[in-house]
Short mmCIF file of C-alpha atoms in Angstrom, two decimals:
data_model
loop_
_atom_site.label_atom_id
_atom_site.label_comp_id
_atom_site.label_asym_id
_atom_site.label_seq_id
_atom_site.Cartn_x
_atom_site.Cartn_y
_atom_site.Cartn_z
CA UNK A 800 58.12 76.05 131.24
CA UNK A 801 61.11 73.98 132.42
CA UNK A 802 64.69 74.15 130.92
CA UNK A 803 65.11 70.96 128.50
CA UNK A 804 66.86 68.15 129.67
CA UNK A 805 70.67 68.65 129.61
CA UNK A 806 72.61 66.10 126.98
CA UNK A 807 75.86 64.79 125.94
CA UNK A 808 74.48 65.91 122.49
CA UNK A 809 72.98 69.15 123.63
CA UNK A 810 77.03 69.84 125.27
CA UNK A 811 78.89 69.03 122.32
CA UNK A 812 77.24 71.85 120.30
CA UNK A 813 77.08 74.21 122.72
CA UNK A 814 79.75 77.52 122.91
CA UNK A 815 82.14 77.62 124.95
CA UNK A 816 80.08 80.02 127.51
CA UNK A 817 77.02 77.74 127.42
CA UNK A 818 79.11 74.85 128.26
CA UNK A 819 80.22 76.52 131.32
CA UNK A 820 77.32 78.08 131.92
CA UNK A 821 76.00 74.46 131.99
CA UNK A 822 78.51 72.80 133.48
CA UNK A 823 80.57 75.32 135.71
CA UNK A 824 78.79 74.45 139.06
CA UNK A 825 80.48 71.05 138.99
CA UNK A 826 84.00 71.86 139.94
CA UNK A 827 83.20 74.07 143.16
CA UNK A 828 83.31 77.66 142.73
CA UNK A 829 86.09 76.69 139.64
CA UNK A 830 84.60 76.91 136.10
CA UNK A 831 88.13 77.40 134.82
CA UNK A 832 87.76 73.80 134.88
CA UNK A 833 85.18 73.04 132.67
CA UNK A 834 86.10 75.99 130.61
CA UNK A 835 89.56 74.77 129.38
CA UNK A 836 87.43 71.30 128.83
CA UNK A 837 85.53 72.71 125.86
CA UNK A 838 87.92 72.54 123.29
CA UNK A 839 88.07 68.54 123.86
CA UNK A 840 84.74 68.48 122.40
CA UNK A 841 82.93 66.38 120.87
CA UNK A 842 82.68 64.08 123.86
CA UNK A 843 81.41 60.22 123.27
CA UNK A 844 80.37 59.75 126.66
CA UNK A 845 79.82 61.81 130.15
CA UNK A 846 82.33 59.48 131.19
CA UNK A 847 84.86 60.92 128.68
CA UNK A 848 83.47 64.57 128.80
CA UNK A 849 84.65 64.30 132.94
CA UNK A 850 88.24 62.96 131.73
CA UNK A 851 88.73 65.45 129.62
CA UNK A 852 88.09 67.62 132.65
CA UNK A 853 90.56 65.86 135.42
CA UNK A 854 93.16 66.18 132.66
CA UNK A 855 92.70 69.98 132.74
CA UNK A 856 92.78 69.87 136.41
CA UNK A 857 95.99 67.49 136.71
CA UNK A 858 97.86 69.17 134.04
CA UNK A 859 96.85 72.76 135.51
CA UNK A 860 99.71 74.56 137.43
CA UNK A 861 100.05 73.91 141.67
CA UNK A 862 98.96 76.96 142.01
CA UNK A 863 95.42 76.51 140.17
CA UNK A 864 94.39 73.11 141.69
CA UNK A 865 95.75 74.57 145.38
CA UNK A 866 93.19 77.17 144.50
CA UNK A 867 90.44 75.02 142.99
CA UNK A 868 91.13 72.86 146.86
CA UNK A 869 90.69 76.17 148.69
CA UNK A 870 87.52 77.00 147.14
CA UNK A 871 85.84 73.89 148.87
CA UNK A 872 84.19 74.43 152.15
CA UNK A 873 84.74 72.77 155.17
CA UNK A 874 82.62 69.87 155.83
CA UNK A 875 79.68 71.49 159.00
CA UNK A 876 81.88 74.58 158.86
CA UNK A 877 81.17 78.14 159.40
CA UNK A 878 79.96 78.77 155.41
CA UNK A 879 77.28 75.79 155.97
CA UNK A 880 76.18 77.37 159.73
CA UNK A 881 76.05 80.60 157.80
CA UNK A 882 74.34 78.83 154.93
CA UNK A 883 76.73 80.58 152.51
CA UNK A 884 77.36 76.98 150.63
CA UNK A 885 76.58 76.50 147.06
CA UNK A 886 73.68 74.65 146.41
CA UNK A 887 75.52 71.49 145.03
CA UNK A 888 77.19 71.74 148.49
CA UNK A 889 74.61 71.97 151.11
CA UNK A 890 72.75 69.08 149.23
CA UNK A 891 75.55 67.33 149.91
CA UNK A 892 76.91 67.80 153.53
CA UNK A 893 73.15 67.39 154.14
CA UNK A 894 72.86 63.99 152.34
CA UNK A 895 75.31 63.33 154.79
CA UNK A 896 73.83 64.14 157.77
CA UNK A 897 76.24 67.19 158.22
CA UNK A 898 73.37 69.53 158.83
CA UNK A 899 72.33 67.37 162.10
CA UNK A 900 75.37 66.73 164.16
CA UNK A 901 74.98 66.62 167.58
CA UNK A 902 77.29 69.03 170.06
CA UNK A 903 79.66 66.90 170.65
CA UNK A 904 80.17 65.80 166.52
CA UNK A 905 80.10 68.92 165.53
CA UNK A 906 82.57 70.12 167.96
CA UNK A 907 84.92 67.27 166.77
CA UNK A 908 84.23 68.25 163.13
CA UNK A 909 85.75 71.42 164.28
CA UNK A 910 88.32 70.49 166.01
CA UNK A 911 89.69 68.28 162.80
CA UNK A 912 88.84 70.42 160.77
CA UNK A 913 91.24 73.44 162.35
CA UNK A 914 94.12 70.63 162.99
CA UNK A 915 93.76 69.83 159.09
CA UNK A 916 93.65 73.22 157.95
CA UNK A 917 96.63 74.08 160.12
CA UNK A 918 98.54 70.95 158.73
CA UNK A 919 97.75 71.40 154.80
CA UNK A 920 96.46 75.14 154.61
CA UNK A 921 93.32 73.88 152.75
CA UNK A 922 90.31 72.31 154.14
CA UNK A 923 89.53 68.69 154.17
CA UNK A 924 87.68 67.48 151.02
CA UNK A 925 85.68 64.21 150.42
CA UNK A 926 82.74 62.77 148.49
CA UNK A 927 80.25 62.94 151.22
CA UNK A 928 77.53 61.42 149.26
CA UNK A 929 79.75 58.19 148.75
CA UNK A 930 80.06 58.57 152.98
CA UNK A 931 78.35 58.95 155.88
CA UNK A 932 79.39 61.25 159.21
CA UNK A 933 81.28 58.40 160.62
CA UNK A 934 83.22 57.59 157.89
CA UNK A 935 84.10 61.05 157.38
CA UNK A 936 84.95 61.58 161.00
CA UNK A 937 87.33 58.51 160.70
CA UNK A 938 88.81 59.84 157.31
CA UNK A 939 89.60 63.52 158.48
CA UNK A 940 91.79 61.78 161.76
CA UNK A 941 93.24 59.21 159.48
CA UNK A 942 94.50 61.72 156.63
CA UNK A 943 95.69 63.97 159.14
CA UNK A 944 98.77 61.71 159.04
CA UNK A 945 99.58 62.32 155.17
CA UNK A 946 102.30 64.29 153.78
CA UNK A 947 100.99 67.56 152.36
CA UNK A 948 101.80 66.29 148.55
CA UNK A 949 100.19 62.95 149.31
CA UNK A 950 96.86 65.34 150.73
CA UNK A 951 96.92 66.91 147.79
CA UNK A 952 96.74 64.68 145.81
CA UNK A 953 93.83 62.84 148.17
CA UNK A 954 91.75 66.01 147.70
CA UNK A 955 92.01 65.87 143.76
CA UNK A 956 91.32 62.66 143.38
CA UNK A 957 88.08 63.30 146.09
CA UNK A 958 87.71 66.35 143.69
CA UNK A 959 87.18 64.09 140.49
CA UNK A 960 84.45 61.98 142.57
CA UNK A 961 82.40 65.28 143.14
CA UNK A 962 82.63 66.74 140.03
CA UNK A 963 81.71 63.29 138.82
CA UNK A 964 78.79 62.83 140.87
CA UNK A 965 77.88 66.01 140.38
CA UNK A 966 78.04 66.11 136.19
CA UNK A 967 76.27 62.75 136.38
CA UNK A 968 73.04 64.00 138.12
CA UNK A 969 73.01 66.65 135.57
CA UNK A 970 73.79 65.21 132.24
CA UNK A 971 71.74 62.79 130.96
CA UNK A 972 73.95 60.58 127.69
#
C-alpha cells in the first residue's frame, strides 16, 4: 500500500515533525529550514508555503545559510563517485548528465570545482535540472569571478530554485 498523495491541505494540518518529516529533504541535508517554516502555516499555495521558507533562510544568521551552502555537494564530486549523495541529489546531477562525463569533463569539473572551493570555501551550487553540463561548465568559470558576498548570495538564490523544484515534485496543491 502506497503513502497517500502529499497536499497543501494534508501540510497545513500536519505537526510540526510531520511537516519536516515531509518536507525536510528539500533544503539539502537542512530541515532547520522547513522546520522554522511551520509556524507560517496555513499556507494558500506551494508557492507561498516555499516563501515562507526563503524568508527563514534569508533572515537566518550568516552562519546558518554558510552552513545550509556547505551541506550541498559538489556537482560530479567525490560524494556522487562514492555515491554518498542524497537521493534528491543524484537524481539530479544525473538529469544532468553529471553521472556520464567523459575524462576530460570530469577532470575540468574538478579542476573548477577545487579553484571555487578555494575562492569561496563552499562548493559551487546550481539548479542542474534547469541546466545542462555545458551550461554548468560555463557557469562555474564565469562565477569564479564574483565577490564572495555576491557568491553567496548566487548560491541562495540557486538554493531557492532547488528547494523549489524539489517541493514542487512532491506537493501536489
Amino acid at each position: 500500500m502506497s503513502a497517500p498523495p502529499l497536499t497543501l491541505a494534508l501540510l497545513n494540518i500536519m505537526n510540526q515533525t510531520g511537516f519536516v518529516t515531509a518536507l525536510g529533504f528539500a533544503f539539502e541535508l537542512s530541515p532547520w529550514v522547513v522546520e522554522r517554516a511551520w509556524s507560517a502555516r496555513p499556507f494558500d499555495s506551494i508557492e507561498a508555503m516555499h516563501g515562507a521558507m526563503m524568508q527563514v533562510l534569508n533572515a537566518a544568521p550568516l552562519d546558518d545559510r554558510l552552513a545550509l551552502i556547505r551541506a550541498h555537494p559538489e556537482l560530479a564530486g567525490k560524494a556522487a563517485i562514492a555515491r554518498q549523495l542524497t537521493a534528491e541529489s543524484t537524481a539530479e546531477q544525473a538529469g544532468a548528465g553529471l553521472d556520464k562525463l567523459t575524462p576530460e569533463e570530469f577532470a575540468r569539473f574538478h579542476d573548477l570545482n577545487a579553484a571555487y572551493g578555494k575562492r569561496f570555501g563552499f562548493p559551487f551550487i546550481i539548479a542542474v535540472r534547469l541546466n545542462d553540463k555545458t551550461s554548468i561548465l560555463r557557469a562555474m568559470q564565469a562565477r569564479l569571478s564574483n565577490d564572495r558576498e555576491a557568491e553567496i548570495a548566487e548560491a541562495l538564490l540557486q538554493i531557492g530554485l532547488i528547494s523549489k523544484l524539489r517541493i514542487q515534485d512532491a506537493v501536489t496543491d
